[in-house]
Short mmCIF file of C-alpha atoms in Angstrom, two decimals:
data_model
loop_
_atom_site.label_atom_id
_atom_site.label_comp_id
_atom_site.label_asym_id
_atom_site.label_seq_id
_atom_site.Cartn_x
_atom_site.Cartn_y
_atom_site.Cartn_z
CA UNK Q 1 91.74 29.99 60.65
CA UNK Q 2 91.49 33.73 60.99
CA UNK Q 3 93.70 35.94 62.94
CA UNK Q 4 93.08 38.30 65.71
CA UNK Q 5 94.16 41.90 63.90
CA UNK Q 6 93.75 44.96 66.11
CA UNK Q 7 93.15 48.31 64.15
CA UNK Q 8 91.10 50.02 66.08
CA UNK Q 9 93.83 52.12 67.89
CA UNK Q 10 91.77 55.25 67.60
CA UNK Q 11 89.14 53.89 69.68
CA UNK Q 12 91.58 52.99 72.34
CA UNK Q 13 95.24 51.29 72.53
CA UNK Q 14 96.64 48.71 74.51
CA UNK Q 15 98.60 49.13 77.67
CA UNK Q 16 101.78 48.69 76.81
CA UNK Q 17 103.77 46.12 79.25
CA UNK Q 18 106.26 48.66 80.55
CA UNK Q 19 103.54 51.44 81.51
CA UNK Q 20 102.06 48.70 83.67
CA UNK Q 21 104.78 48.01 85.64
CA UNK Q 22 105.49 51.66 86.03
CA UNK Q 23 102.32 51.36 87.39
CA UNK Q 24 102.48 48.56 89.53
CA UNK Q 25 103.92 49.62 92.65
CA UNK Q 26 101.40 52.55 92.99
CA UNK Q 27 98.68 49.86 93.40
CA UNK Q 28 100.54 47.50 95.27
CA UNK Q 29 103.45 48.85 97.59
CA UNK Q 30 102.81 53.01 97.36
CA UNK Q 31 99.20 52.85 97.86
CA UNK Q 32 98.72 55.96 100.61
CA UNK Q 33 96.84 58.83 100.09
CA UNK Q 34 98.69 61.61 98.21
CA UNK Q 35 96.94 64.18 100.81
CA UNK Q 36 97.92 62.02 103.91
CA UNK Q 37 101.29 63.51 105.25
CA UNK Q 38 103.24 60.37 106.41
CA UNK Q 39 105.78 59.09 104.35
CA UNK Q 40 103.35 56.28 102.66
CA UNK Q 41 101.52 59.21 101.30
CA UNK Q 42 104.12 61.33 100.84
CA UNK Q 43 105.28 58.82 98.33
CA UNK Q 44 102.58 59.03 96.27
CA UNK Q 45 102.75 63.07 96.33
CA UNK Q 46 106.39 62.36 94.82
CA UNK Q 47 104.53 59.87 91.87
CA UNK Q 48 102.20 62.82 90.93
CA UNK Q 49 104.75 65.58 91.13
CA UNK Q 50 107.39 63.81 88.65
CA UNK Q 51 104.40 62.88 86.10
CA UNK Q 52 102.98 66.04 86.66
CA UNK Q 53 106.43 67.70 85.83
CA UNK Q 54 107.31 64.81 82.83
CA UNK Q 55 103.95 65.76 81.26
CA UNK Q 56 104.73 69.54 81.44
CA UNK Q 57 108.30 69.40 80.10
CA UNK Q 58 106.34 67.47 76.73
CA UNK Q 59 104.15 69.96 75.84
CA UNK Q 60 106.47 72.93 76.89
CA UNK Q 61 103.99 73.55 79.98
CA UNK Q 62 104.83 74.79 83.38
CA UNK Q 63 104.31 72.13 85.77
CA UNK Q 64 101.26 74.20 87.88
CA UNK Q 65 99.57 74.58 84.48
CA UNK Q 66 99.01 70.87 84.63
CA UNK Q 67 95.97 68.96 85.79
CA UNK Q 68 95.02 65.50 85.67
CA UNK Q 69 91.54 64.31 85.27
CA UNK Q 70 89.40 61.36 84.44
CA UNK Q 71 89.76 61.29 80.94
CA UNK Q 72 89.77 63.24 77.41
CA UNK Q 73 85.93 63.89 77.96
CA UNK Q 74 85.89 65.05 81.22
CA UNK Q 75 88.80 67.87 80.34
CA UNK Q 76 86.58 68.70 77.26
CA UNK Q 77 83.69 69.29 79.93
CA UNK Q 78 85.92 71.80 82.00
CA UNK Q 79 87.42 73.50 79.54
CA UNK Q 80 84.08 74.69 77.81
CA UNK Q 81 82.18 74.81 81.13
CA UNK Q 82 85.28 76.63 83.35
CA UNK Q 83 85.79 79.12 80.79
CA UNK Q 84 81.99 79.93 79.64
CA UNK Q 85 81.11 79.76 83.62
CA UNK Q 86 83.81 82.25 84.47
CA UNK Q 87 83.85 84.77 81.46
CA UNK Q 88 80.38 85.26 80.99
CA UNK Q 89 80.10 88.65 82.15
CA UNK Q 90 82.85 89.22 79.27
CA UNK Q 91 80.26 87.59 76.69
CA UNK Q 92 78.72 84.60 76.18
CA UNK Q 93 79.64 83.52 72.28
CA UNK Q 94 81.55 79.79 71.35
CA UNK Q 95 83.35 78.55 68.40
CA UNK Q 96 83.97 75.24 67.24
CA UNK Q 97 83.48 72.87 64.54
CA UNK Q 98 80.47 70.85 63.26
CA UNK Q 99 82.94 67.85 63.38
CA UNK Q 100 84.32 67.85 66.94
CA UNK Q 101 84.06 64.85 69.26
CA UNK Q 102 80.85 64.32 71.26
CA UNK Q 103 82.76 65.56 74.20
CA UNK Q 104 82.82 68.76 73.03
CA UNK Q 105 79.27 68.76 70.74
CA UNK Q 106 77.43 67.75 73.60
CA UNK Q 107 79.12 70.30 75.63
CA UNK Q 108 78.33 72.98 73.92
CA UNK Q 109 74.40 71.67 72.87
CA UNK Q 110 74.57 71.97 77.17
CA UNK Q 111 75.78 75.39 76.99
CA UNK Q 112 73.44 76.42 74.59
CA UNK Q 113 70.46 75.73 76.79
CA UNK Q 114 72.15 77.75 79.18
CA UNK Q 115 72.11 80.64 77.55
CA UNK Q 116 75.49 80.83 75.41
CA UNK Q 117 75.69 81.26 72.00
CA UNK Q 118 77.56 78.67 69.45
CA UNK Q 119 78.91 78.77 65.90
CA UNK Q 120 79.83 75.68 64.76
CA UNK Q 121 82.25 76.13 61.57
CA UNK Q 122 81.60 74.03 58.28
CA UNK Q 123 84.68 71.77 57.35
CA UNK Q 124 85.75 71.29 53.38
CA UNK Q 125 85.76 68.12 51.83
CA UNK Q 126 88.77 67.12 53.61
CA UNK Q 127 87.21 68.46 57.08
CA UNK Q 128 89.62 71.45 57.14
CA UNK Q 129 88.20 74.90 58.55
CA UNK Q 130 88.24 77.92 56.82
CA UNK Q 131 90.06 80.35 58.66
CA UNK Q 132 88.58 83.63 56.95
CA UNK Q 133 85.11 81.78 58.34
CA UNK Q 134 86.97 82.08 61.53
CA UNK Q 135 87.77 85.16 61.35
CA UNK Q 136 84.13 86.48 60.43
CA UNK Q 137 82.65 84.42 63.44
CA UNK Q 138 84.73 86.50 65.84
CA UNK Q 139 82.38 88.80 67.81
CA UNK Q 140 82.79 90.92 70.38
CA UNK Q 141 81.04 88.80 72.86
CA UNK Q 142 83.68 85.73 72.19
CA UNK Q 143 85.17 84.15 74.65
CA UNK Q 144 86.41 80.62 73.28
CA UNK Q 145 87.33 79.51 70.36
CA UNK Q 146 87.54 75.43 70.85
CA UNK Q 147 88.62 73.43 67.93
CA UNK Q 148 90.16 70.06 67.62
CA UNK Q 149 93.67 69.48 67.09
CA UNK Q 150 93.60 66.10 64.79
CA UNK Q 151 89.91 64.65 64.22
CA UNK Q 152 89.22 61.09 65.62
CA UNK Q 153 87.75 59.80 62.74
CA UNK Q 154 89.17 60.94 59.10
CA UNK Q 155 92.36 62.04 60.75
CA UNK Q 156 92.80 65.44 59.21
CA UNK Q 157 94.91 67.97 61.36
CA UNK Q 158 93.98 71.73 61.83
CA UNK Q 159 96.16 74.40 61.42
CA UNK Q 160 96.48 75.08 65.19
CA UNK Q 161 99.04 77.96 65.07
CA UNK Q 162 97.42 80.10 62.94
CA UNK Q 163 93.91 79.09 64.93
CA UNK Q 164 96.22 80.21 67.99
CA UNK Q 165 97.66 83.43 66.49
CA UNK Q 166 93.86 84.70 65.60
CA UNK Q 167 92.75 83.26 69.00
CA UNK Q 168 95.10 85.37 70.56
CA UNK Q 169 95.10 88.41 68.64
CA UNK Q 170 91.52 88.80 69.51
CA UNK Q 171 92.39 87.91 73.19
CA UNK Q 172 89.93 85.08 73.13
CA UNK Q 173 90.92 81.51 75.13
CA UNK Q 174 92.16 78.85 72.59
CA UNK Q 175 91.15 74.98 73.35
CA UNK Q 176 92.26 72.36 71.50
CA UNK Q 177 90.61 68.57 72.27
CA UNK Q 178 94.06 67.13 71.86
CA UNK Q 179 93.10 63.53 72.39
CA UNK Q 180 93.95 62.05 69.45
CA UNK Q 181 97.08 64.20 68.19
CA UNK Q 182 99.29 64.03 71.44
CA UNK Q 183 101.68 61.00 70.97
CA UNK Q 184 101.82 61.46 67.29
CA UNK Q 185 102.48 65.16 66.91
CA UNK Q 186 104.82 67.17 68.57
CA UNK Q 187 102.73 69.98 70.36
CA UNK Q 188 104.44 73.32 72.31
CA UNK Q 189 101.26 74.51 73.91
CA UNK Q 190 103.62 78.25 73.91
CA UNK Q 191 104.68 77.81 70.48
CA UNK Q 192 101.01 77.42 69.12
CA UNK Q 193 99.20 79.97 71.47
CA UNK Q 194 97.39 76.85 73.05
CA UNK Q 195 95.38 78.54 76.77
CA UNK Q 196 93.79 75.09 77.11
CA UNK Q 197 94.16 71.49 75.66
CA UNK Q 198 92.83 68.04 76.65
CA UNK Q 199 94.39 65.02 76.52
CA UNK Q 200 93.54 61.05 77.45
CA UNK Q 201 96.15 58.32 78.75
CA UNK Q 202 94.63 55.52 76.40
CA UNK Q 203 95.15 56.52 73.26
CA UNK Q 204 98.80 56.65 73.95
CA UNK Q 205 98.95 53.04 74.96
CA UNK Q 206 98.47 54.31 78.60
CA UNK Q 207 95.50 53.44 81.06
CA UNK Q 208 91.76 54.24 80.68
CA UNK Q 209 90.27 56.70 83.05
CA UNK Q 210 92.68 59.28 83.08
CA UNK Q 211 93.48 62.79 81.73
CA UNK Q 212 94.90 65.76 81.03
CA UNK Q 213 93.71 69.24 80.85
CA UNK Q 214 96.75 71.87 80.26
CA UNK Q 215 95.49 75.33 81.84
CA UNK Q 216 97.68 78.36 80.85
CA UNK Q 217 98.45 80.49 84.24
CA UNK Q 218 95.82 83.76 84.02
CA UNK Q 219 93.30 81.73 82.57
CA UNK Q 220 89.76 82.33 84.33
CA UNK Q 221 87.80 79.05 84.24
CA UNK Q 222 85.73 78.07 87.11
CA UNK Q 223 85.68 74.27 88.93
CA UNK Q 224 83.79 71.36 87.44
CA UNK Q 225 84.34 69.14 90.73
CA UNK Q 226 84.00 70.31 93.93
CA UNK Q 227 85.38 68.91 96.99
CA UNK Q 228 88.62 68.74 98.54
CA UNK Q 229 92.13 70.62 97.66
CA UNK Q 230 93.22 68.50 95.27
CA UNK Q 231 94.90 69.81 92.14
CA UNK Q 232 95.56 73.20 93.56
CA UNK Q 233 91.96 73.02 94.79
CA UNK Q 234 90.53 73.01 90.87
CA UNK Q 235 89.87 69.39 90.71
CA UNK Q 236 88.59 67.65 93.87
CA UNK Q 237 88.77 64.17 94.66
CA UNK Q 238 91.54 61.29 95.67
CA UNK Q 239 93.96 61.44 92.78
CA UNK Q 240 94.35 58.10 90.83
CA UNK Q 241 98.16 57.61 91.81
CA UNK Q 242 98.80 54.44 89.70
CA UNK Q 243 96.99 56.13 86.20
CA UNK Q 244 98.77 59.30 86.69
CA UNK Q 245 101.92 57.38 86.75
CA UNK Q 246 100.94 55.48 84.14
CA UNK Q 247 100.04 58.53 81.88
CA UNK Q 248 103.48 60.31 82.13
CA UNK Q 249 105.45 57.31 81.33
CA UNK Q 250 102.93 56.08 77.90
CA UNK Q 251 103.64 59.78 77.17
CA UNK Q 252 107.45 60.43 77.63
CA UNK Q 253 107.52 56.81 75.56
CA UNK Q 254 105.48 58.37 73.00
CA UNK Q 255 107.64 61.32 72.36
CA UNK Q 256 111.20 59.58 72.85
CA UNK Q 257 110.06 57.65 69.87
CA UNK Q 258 107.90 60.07 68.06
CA UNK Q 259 110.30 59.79 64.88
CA UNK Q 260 110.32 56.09 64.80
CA UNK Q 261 106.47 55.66 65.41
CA UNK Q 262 105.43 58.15 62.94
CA UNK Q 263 107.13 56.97 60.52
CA UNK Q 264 106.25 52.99 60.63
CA UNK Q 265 102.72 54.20 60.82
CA UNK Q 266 102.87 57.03 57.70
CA UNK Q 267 104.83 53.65 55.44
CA UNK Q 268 102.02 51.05 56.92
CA UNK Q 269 99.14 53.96 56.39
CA UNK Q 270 100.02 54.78 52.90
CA UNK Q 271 100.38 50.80 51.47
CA UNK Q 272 97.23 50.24 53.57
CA UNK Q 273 95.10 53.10 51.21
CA UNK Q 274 97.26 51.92 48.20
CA UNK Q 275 96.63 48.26 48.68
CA UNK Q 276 92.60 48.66 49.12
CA UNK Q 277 92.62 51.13 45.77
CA UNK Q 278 94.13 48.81 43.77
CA UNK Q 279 92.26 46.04 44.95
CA UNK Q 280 88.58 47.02 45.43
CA UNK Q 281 86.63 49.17 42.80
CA UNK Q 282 84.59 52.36 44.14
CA UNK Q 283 86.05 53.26 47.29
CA UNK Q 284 87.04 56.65 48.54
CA UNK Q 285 89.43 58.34 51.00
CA UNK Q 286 87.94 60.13 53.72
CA UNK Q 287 89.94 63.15 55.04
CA UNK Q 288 92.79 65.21 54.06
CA UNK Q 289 95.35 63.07 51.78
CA UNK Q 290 98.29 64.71 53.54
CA UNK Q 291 97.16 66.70 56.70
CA UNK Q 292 96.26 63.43 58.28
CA UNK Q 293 97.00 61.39 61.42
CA UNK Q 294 99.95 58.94 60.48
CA UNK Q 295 97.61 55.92 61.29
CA UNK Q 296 94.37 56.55 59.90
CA UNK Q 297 92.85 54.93 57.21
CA UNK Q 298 89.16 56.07 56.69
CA UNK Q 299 87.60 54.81 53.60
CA UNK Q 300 84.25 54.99 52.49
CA UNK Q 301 83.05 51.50 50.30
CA UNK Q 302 80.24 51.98 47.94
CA UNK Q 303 77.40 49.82 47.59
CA UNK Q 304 77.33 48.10 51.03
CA UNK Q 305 76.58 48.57 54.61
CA UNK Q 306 79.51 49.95 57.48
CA UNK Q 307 77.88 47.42 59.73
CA UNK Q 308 77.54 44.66 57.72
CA UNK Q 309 81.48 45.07 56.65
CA UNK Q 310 82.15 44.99 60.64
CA UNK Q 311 80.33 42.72 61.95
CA UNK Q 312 82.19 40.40 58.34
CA UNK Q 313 85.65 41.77 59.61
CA UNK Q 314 85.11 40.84 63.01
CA UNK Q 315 84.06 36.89 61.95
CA UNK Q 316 87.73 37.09 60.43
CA UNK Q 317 88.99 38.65 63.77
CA UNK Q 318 89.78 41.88 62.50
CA UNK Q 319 88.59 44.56 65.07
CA UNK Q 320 87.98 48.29 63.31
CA UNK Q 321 85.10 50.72 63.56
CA UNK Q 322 82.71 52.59 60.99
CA UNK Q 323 81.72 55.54 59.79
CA UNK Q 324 78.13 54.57 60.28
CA UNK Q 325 76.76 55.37 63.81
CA UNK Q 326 74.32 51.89 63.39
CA UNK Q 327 76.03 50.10 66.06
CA UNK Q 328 74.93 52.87 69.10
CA UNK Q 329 71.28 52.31 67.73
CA UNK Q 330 71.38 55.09 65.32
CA UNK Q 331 70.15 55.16 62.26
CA UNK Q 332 72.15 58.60 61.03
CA UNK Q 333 75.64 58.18 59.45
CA UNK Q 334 78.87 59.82 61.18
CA UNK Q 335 78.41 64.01 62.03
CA UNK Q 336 82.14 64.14 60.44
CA UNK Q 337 81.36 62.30 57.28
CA UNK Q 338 78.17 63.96 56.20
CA UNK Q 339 80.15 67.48 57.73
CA UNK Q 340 82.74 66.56 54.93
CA UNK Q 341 80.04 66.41 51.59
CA UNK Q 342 79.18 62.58 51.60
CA UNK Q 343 75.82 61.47 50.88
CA UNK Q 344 74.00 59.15 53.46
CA UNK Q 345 74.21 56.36 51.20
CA UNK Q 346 77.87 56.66 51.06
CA UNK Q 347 78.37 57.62 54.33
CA UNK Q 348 76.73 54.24 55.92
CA UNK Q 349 79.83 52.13 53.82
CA UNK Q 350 82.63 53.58 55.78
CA UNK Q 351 85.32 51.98 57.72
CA UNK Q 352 87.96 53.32 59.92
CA UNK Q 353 91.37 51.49 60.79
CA UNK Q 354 93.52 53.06 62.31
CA UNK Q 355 97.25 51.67 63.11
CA UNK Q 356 98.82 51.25 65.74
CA UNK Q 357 102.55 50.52 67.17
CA UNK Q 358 102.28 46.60 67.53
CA UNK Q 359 100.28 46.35 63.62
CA UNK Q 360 102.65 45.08 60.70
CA UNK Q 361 102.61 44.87 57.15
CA UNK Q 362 101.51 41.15 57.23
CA UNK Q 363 98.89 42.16 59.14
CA UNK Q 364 97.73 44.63 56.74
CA UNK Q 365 97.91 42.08 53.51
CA UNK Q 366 95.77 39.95 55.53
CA UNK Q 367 92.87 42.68 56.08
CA UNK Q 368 93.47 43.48 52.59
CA UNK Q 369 92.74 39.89 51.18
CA UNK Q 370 89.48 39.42 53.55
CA UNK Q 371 88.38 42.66 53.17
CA UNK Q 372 88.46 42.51 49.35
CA UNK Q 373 86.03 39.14 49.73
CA UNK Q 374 83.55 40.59 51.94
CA UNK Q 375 82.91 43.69 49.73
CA UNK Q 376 82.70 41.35 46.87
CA UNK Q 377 79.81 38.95 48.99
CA UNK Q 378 77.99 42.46 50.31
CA UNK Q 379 78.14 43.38 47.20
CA UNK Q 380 76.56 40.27 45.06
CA UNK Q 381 73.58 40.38 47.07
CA UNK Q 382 73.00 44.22 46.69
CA UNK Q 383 70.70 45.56 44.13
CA UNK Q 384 72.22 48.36 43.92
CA UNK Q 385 75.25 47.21 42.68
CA UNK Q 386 73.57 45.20 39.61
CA UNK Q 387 72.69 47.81 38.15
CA UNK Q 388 76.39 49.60 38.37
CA UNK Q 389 77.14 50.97 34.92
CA UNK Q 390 79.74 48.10 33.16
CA UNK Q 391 78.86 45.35 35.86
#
């Protein structure tokens, strides 16, 4: 009988038990109207305040440089939108990565068509920038540079202060799509020369639909909802009381047990990469060996098919992703991967796990064992592989 294994934390976590019944009372009891002024309301005014004050105390914020949104994507949007809208009498030049998240890519494909120009940097093998390319990109019409902290799906981690230190040397606003790094690294926004960083409840074992984008005070970035007052009139619309509550406790969790959690996921990681090497012939790591995300395993397995190995993990009830972009009907392999070097053919036979705080070792010996059998099935019916040198 198989087992229902969860490593697809990257993706999204779940809610963990005691976020929800921080959140509870905010959709049951305190449900006024954080604008309305009696006491019901005023309530929920309190709620937002304290997260809004726990979330800034984590990332070595003020409090009024804090604003919640609907999500990682949505603070990507007004980050590059605010600042390009805002600055572009300054100039009207981007930089970022060719292996951001769509949030940004799309973003700045927008902004293009609107009349800004973008450099997108090229990534090494392990999807690390080169920061004399940087450097070099740097005009005098450059406003942002927007790179991402820790990337979603071969884990590799920037190095954000030195990004931060050019960024502000050049007195150019710094972005940083946070999403997946905050919760498993510890970030000082002051420390790192971070103007602007997004961030997303979820992925922190918080709820879905809500965000975080940290705006250094002097910043000049325009709206991208208008409305009411809300936010200190930059984000309009009835704030999501419960989410917001739920956000700031997932995340002052996340950092009183940074230690703990980092290091459960680095020992499950590392016997996770070491137990599919040793067991399965032609694979290879994806992303930086060491500059990586504690949980992510990203492998690419020659000689068979991303989807096919998904769709065989699922029937075993193991729940991951790929590296192949076949299952949102296209027929292109992962931006990041080919970004990094890989051929297509390669490229389509990737998986990404990544770990989470409920995943154990058992867990992994299990994936391990099945995984090891499909490969070996996928690959038995592959021409390709018959004609493998020594097979």
């Amino acid at each position: 009988m198989s087992k229902n294994v969860y490593m697809d934390n990257s993706a999204t976590t779940p809610l963990k038990k005691e976020v929800l019944d921080a959140m509870i009372p905010y959709l049951t009891r305190f449900y006024g109207n954080p604008s309305s002024i009696y006491s019901l309301g005023r309530e929920s005014k309190k709620a937002i305040d304290r997260a809004r004050d726990t979330v800034a105390n984590i990332f070595g914020a003020k409090s009024n440089e804090i604003y919640f949104t609907g999500g990682g994507s949505e603070a990507d949007n007004w980050a590059l939108k605010g600042v390009a809208y805002a600055n572009k009498k300054k100039g009207n030049h981007i930089i970022t990565t060719k292996i951001e998240h769509h949030g940004i890519l799309h973003t700045c494909e927008y902004l293009e068509k609107q009349g800004f120009q973008v450099t997108y940097l090229d990534v090494d093998e392990y999807g690390l920038i080169d920061i004399e390319e940087l450097k070099n990109s740097i005009t005098d019409k450059t406003i942002l540079i927007t790179i991402m902290y820790a990337n979603n799906e071969i884990g590799t981690i920037q190095p954000i202060k030195e990004i931060g230190q050019i960024a502000k040397e050049h007195k150019i606003y710094f972005h940083t799509d946070a999403v997946q790094a905050v919760g498993n690294i510890d970030i000082d926004v002051n420390e790192l020369n971070i103007d602007l960083m997004s961030a997303s409840a979820h992925k922190l074992y918080g709820p879905k639909g809500v965000g975080v984008l940290y705006i250094r005070n002097g910043v000049r970035i325009d709206n991208l909802v208008h409305g009411g007052a809300q936010e200190r009139k930059k984000r309009a619309g009835t704030e999501n009381v419960a989410s917001i509550v739920g956000l700031a406790y997932a995340l002052e969790l996340a950092y009183d047990n940074l230690k703990e959690h980092n290091d459960k996921l680095s020992k499950l990681r590392n016997k996770f990469i070491n137990d599919i090497m040793d067991n399965i012939k032609y694979v290879k790591l994806n992303g930086h060996p060491e500059k990586r995300l504690p949980g992510n395993v990203n492998v690419s397995i020659e000689y068979v098919e991303g989807e096919a190995l998904l769709l065989s993990l699922d029937m075993e009830g193991i729940a991951a992703s790929s590296g192949s972009a076949c299952t949102s009907g296209s027929l292109d392999p992962s931006h990041v991967l080919l970004a990094i070097g890989l051929p297509h053919e390669i490229a389509h036979g990737s998986l990404r796990f990544s770990l989470g705080d409920f995943n154990t070792e058992e867990e992994i010996d299990y994936v391990v064992c099945k995984l090891k059998d499909i490969v070996a099935r996928l690959r038995a019916m592959s021409p390709l592989y018959e004609n493998v040198e020594g097979e």
